């Protein structure tokens, strides 16, 4: 809940109920479909070291090879076993088994610029060290493993990592095996829409086959061109609604750059930038739809009118006002609008000040306008600054719930329908 709320928890819970990565390798041995582990230990004083043996003759996956910007690992990026490393720890049949065959590899860290798991698919002999995690399966699951590599790099996985990856949120750009295995994941036959999931899987497999056949220098460029299409396929596979997709994309694009700022300069992120006319339109529509959804779920009636009026975002001290009104003449979809008008904002602020809106003095030359919810003249007014984080779909969902709870609290002893 550092960045998320009930809307995010609902997405996670609904998808995780269908399955997680852990379901593919936890439980009784006979039901384990895949293997999930780290690579070979180079040094461990608590265990006996053994000669590297056959690893000298096997290609090796260096960490740098996973930074190529593609969900497939090109064989040209493989190297020889490190000449200075003559011994390893824990060389047994279990670790040898994941040094060949279809599998997904990813390191336990990633760069600040990427903020995603650098997963790659590879099918062929190659060793790798304990700094790399692996998801390995049988050849019949090659397509699903290819899908997994794309999924772990996707916008949806970045969103899940932001919601559940404590190390990324609090310490450094790192990811634990335990965090990945908790990610929602399931086979196509367990998807909300089996046909849509199967189609998405086939689409990604076809593109991955094309990527694998490309020269190494062309893979990153082609993957960049396909990222939007890959994300759409991932969303389709998991059955996210259009509204949920918007929330996920917005979270990654607007909020994720604000994670763990390292300097004063790094505070200047998209979340702190000024909102624009498109943001106001999106917010107004999302708030109207969210309130209407609450009305429907609580068996209410009537129609909501949502109007957003903002001052020019380019001027100093800009403010935005949301007016939410209700009519019970008919039960219809919401009426929404947004307008940029300095004069209208000033007139409305004057009326609201007379009704009780106040600024908070913060010094000789600075006053803060709080994020205010004010009931006045039969309507609810929300007043806030024009930073982008205040005019997102996420904020609209939160505002809708706040309004609903406020209305319900005015009728003690029973759960009110949302009618005002």
PDB file of N, CA, C and O in Angstrom, residues 120-162:
ATOM      1  N   UNK A 120      15.026 -12.918 -19.968  1.00  0.00           N
ATOM      2  CA  UNK A 120      15.312 -13.345 -21.335  1.00  0.00           C
ATOM      3  C   UNK A 120      14.979 -14.822 -21.472  1.00  0.00           C
ATOM      4  O   UNK A 120      15.090 -15.593 -20.514  1.00  0.00           O
ATOM      5  N   UNK A 121      14.587 -15.203 -22.666  1.00  0.00           N
ATOM      6  CA  UNK A 121      14.337 -16.611 -22.975  1.00  0.00           C
ATOM      7  C   UNK A 121      15.553 -17.172 -23.703  1.00  0.00           C
ATOM      8  O   UNK A 121      16.140 -16.515 -24.571  1.00  0.00           O
ATOM      9  N   UNK A 122      15.943 -18.397 -23.337  1.00  0.00           N
ATOM     10  CA  UNK A 122      17.064 -19.041 -24.023  1.00  0.00           C
ATOM     11  C   UNK A 122      16.852 -20.552 -24.014  1.00  0.00           C
ATOM     12  O   UNK A 122      16.387 -21.120 -23.025  1.00  0.00           O
ATOM     13  N   UNK A 123      17.186 -21.157 -25.126  1.00  0.00           N
ATOM     14  CA  UNK A 123      17.064 -22.608 -25.256  1.00  0.00           C
ATOM     15  C   UNK A 123      18.367 -23.132 -25.842  1.00  0.00           C
ATOM     16  O   UNK A 123      18.609 -23.031 -27.048  1.00  0.00           O
ATOM     17  N   UNK A 124      19.204 -23.649 -24.971  1.00  0.00           N
ATOM     18  CA  UNK A 124      20.497 -24.156 -25.418  1.00  0.00           C
ATOM     19  C   UNK A 124      21.431 -24.318 -24.239  1.00  0.00           C
ATOM     20  O   UNK A 124      21.161 -23.820 -23.137  1.00  0.00           O
ATOM     21  N   UNK A 125      22.548 -25.036 -24.425  1.00  0.00           N
ATOM     22  CA  UNK A 125      23.482 -25.247 -23.325  1.00  0.00           C
ATOM     23  C   UNK A 125      24.179 -23.959 -22.918  1.00  0.00           C
ATOM     24  O   UNK A 125      24.683 -23.216 -23.759  1.00  0.00           O
ATOM     25  N   UNK A 126      24.191 -23.673 -21.630  1.00  0.00           N
ATOM     26  CA  UNK A 126      24.898 -22.503 -21.098  1.00  0.00           C
ATOM     27  C   UNK A 126      24.793 -22.518 -19.580  1.00  0.00           C
ATOM     28  O   UNK A 126      23.725 -22.788 -19.022  1.00  0.00           O
ATOM     29  N   UNK A 127      25.891 -22.231 -18.924  1.00  0.00           N
ATOM     30  CA  UNK A 127      25.909 -22.142 -17.458  1.00  0.00           C
ATOM     31  C   UNK A 127      25.689 -20.694 -17.041  1.00  0.00           C
ATOM     32  O   UNK A 127      25.811 -19.766 -17.844  1.00  0.00           O
ATOM     33  N   UNK A 128      25.383 -20.514 -15.763  1.00  0.00           N
ATOM     34  CA  UNK A 128      25.232 -19.165 -15.218  1.00  0.00           C
ATOM     35  C   UNK A 128      25.384 -19.254 -13.707  1.00  0.00           C
ATOM     36  O   UNK A 128      25.233 -20.318 -13.109  1.00  0.00           O
ATOM     37  N   UNK A 129      25.709 -18.138 -13.093  1.00  0.00           N
ATOM     38  CA  UNK A 129      26.042 -18.127 -11.668  1.00  0.00           C
ATOM     39  C   UNK A 129      24.821 -17.824 -10.801  1.00  0.00           C
ATOM     40  O   UNK A 129      23.707 -17.615 -11.290  1.00  0.00           O
ATOM     41  N   UNK A 130      25.072 -17.767  -9.504  1.00  0.00           N
ATOM     42  CA  UNK A 130      24.026 -17.554  -8.507  1.00  0.00           C
ATOM     43  C   UNK A 130      23.399 -16.170  -8.592  1.00  0.00           C
ATOM     44  O   UNK A 130      22.352 -15.915  -7.979  1.00  0.00           O
ATOM     45  N   UNK A 131      23.997 -15.264  -9.356  1.00  0.00           N
ATOM     46  CA  UNK A 131      23.427 -13.927  -9.522  1.00  0.00           C
ATOM     47  C   UNK A 131      22.257 -13.923 -10.500  1.00  0.00           C
ATOM     48  O   UNK A 131      21.622 -12.883 -10.698  1.00  0.00           O
ATOM     49  N   UNK A 132      21.997 -15.049 -11.120  1.00  0.00           N
ATOM     50  CA  UNK A 132      20.932 -15.168 -12.114  1.00  0.00           C
ATOM     51  C   UNK A 132      19.920 -16.206 -11.655  1.00  0.00           C
ATOM     52  O   UNK A 132      20.279 -17.310 -11.247  1.00  0.00           O
ATOM     53  N   UNK A 133      18.642 -15.838 -11.729  1.00  0.00           N
ATOM     54  CA  UNK A 133      17.566 -16.775 -11.431  1.00  0.00           C
ATOM     55  C   UNK A 133      17.093 -17.434 -12.716  1.00  0.00           C
ATOM     56  O   UNK A 133      17.260 -16.891 -13.813  1.00  0.00           O
ATOM     57  N   UNK A 134      16.477 -18.598 -12.586  1.00  0.00           N
ATOM     58  CA  UNK A 134      16.030 -19.330 -13.761  1.00  0.00           C
ATOM     59  C   UNK A 134      14.659 -19.954 -13.515  1.00  0.00           C
ATOM     60  O   UNK A 134      14.355 -20.413 -12.410  1.00  0.00           O
ATOM     61  N   UNK A 135      13.828 -19.922 -14.564  1.00  0.00           N
ATOM     62  CA  UNK A 135      12.577 -20.666 -14.611  1.00  0.00           C
ATOM     63  C   UNK A 135      12.727 -21.636 -15.777  1.00  0.00           C
ATOM     64  O   UNK A 135      12.788 -21.215 -16.935  1.00  0.00           O
ATOM     65  N   UNK A 136      12.824 -22.916 -15.485  1.00  0.00           N
ATOM     66  CA  UNK A 136      13.096 -23.918 -16.514  1.00  0.00           C
ATOM     67  C   UNK A 136      11.946 -24.917 -16.606  1.00  0.00           C
ATOM     68  O   UNK A 136      11.335 -25.277 -15.593  1.00  0.00           O
ATOM     69  N   UNK A 137      11.671 -25.357 -17.829  1.00  0.00           N
ATOM     70  CA  UNK A 137      10.600 -26.318 -18.039  1.00  0.00           C
ATOM     71  C   UNK A 137      10.911 -27.263 -19.177  1.00  0.00           C
ATOM     72  O   UNK A 137      12.007 -27.239 -19.752  1.00  0.00           O
ATOM     73  N   UNK A 138       9.945 -28.091 -19.507  1.00  0.00           N
ATOM     74  CA  UNK A 138      10.120 -29.050 -20.586  1.00  0.00           C
ATOM     75  C   UNK A 138       9.868 -28.365 -21.936  1.00  0.00           C
ATOM     76  O   UNK A 138       9.283 -27.290 -22.006  1.00  0.00           O
ATOM     77  N   UNK A 139      10.295 -29.041 -23.009  1.00  0.00           N
ATOM     78  CA  UNK A 139      10.191 -28.438 -24.329  1.00  0.00           C
ATOM     79  C   UNK A 139       8.745 -28.155 -24.736  1.00  0.00           C
ATOM     80  O   UNK A 139       8.480 -27.211 -25.465  1.00  0.00           O
ATOM     81  N   UNK A 140       7.803 -28.944 -24.249  1.00  0.00           N
ATOM     82  CA  UNK A 140       6.405 -28.716 -24.593  1.00  0.00           C
ATOM     83  C   UNK A 140       5.885 -27.388 -24.039  1.00  0.00           C
ATOM     84  O   UNK A 140       4.851 -26.872 -24.483  1.00  0.00           O
ATOM     85  N   UNK A 141       6.601 -26.827 -23.053  1.00  0.00           N
ATOM     86  CA  UNK A 141       6.205 -25.554 -22.460  1.00  0.00           C
ATOM     87  C   UNK A 141       7.022 -24.380 -22.989  1.00  0.00           C
ATOM     88  O   UNK A 141       7.006 -23.292 -22.400  1.00  0.00           O
ATOM     89  N   UNK A 142       7.715 -24.569 -24.096  1.00  0.00           N
ATOM     90  CA  UNK A 142       8.577 -23.509 -24.630  1.00  0.00           C
ATOM     91  C   UNK A 142       7.792 -22.225 -24.899  1.00  0.00           C
ATOM     92  O   UNK A 142       8.239 -21.119 -24.569  1.00  0.00           O
ATOM     93  N   UNK A 143       6.605 -22.355 -25.481  1.00  0.00           N
ATOM     94  CA  UNK A 143       5.806 -21.168 -25.794  1.00  0.00           C
ATOM     95  C   UNK A 143       5.403 -20.422 -24.526  1.00  0.00           C
ATOM     96  O   UNK A 143       5.441 -19.184 -24.472  1.00  0.00           O
ATOM     97  N   UNK A 144       5.022 -21.164 -23.481  1.00  0.00           N
ATOM     98  CA  UNK A 144       4.612 -20.529 -22.233  1.00  0.00           C
ATOM     99  C   UNK A 144       5.807 -19.891 -21.530  1.00  0.00           C
ATOM    100  O   UNK A 144       5.666 -18.852 -20.870  1.00  0.00           O
ATOM    101  N   UNK A 145       6.981 -20.474 -21.671  1.00  0.00           N
ATOM    102  CA  UNK A 145       8.180 -19.875 -21.103  1.00  0.00           C
ATOM    103  C   UNK A 145       8.566 -18.606 -21.862  1.00  0.00           C
ATOM    104  O   UNK A 145       9.004 -17.619 -21.269  1.00  0.00           O
ATOM    105  N   UNK A 146       8.407 -18.615 -23.179  1.00  0.00           N
ATOM    106  CA  UNK A 146       8.640 -17.404 -23.962  1.00  0.00           C
ATOM    107  C   UNK A 146       7.673 -16.305 -23.527  1.00  0.00           C
ATOM    108  O   UNK A 146       8.064 -15.138 -23.368  1.00  0.00           O
ATOM    109  N   UNK A 147       6.428 -16.687 -23.314  1.00  0.00           N
ATOM    110  CA  UNK A 147       5.433 -15.747 -22.826  1.00  0.00           C
ATOM    111  C   UNK A 147       5.860 -15.180 -21.470  1.00  0.00           C
ATOM    112  O   UNK A 147       5.705 -13.983 -21.201  1.00  0.00           O
ATOM    113  N   UNK A 148       6.401 -16.037 -20.608  1.00  0.00           N
ATOM    114  CA  UNK A 148       6.821 -15.608 -19.273  1.00  0.00           C
ATOM    115  C   UNK A 148       7.909 -14.548 -19.344  1.00  0.00           C
ATOM    116  O   UNK A 148       7.919 -13.588 -18.561  1.00  0.00           O
ATOM    117  N   UNK A 149       8.846 -14.711 -20.288  1.00  0.00           N
ATOM    118  CA  UNK A 149       9.922 -13.727 -20.439  1.00  0.00           C
ATOM    119  C   UNK A 149       9.358 -12.370 -20.840  1.00  0.00           C
ATOM    120  O   UNK A 149       9.769 -11.323 -20.319  1.00  0.00           O
ATOM    121  N   UNK A 150       8.400 -12.373 -21.758  1.00  0.00           N
ATOM    122  CA  UNK A 150       7.771 -11.125 -22.194  1.00  0.00           C
ATOM    123  C   UNK A 150       6.950 -10.523 -21.052  1.00  0.00           C
ATOM    124  O   UNK A 150       6.975  -9.311 -20.808  1.00  0.00           O
ATOM    125  N   UNK A 151       6.229 -11.360 -20.340  1.00  0.00           N
ATOM    126  CA  UNK A 151       5.411 -10.914 -19.211  1.00  0.00           C
ATOM    127  C   UNK A 151       6.256 -10.238 -18.137  1.00  0.00           C
ATOM    128  O   UNK A 151       5.901  -9.160 -17.634  1.00  0.00           O
ATOM    129  N   UNK A 152       7.392 -10.836 -17.783  1.00  0.00           N
ATOM    130  CA  UNK A 152       8.232 -10.283 -16.725  1.00  0.00           C
ATOM    131  C   UNK A 152       8.850  -8.944 -17.106  1.00  0.00           C
ATOM    132  O   UNK A 152       9.263  -8.177 -16.231  1.00  0.00           O
ATOM    133  N   UNK A 153       8.898  -8.636 -18.403  1.00  0.00           N
ATOM    134  CA  UNK A 153       9.392  -7.344 -18.858  1.00  0.00           C
ATOM    135  C   UNK A 153       8.267  -6.334 -19.108  1.00  0.00           C
ATOM    136  O   UNK A 153       8.531  -5.175 -19.404  1.00  0.00           O
ATOM    137  N   UNK A 154       7.035  -6.767 -18.997  1.00  0.00           N
ATOM    138  CA  UNK A 154       5.895  -5.971 -19.432  1.00  0.00           C
ATOM    139  C   UNK A 154       5.527  -4.858 -18.453  1.00  0.00           C
ATOM    140  O   UNK A 154       5.990  -4.808 -17.305  1.00  0.00           O
ATOM    141  N   UNK A 155       4.648  -3.983 -18.921  1.00  0.00           N
ATOM    142  CA  UNK A 155       4.107  -2.929 -18.066  1.00  0.00           C
ATOM    143  C   UNK A 155       3.351  -3.521 -16.887  1.00  0.00           C
ATOM    144  O   UNK A 155       3.426  -3.007 -15.762  1.00  0.00           O
ATOM    145  N   UNK A 156       2.634  -4.615 -17.109  1.00  0.00           N
ATOM    146  CA  UNK A 156       1.878  -5.238 -16.014  1.00  0.00           C
ATOM    147  C   UNK A 156       2.811  -5.761 -14.936  1.00  0.00           C
ATOM    148  O   UNK A 156       2.553  -5.592 -13.735  1.00  0.00           O
ATOM    149  N   UNK A 157       3.924  -6.402 -15.321  1.00  0.00           N
ATOM    150  CA  UNK A 157       4.871  -6.904 -14.331  1.00  0.00           C
ATOM    151  C   UNK A 157       5.559  -5.753 -13.599  1.00  0.00           C
ATOM    152  O   UNK A 157       5.840  -5.847 -12.397  1.00  0.00           O
ATOM    153  N   UNK A 158       5.835  -4.667 -14.302  1.00  0.00           N
ATOM    154  CA  UNK A 158       6.418  -3.491 -13.634  1.00  0.00           C
ATOM    155  C   UNK A 158       5.451  -2.950 -12.585  1.00  0.00           C
ATOM    156  O   UNK A 158       5.850  -2.538 -11.490  1.00  0.00           O
ATOM    157  N   UNK A 159       4.188  -2.944 -12.930  1.00  0.00           N
ATOM    158  CA  UNK A 159       3.144  -2.508 -11.999  1.00  0.00           C
ATOM    159  C   UNK A 159       3.093  -3.414 -10.772  1.00  0.00           C
ATOM    160  O   UNK A 159       3.061  -2.942  -9.630  1.00  0.00           O
ATOM    161  N   UNK A 160       3.124  -4.733 -10.989  1.00  0.00           N
ATOM    162  CA  UNK A 160       3.119  -5.667  -9.865  1.00  0.00           C
ATOM    163  C   UNK A 160       4.373  -5.496  -9.011  1.00  0.00           C
ATOM    164  O   UNK A 160       4.315  -5.568  -7.779  1.00  0.00           O
ATOM    165  N   UNK A 161       5.507  -5.297  -9.666  1.00  0.00           N
ATOM    166  CA  UNK A 161       6.759  -5.116  -8.935  1.00  0.00           C
ATOM    167  C   UNK A 161       6.697  -3.859  -8.071  1.00  0.00           C
ATOM    168  O   UNK A 161       7.172  -3.841  -6.931  1.00  0.00           O
ATOM    169  N   UNK A 162       6.070  -2.823  -8.599  1.00  0.00           N
ATOM    170  CA  UNK A 162       5.935  -1.574  -7.855  1.00  0.00           C
ATOM    171  C   UNK A 162       5.017  -1.746  -6.655  1.00  0.00           C
ATOM    172  O   UNK A 162       5.216  -1.129  -5.605  1.00  0.00           O
TER     173      UNK A 162
END
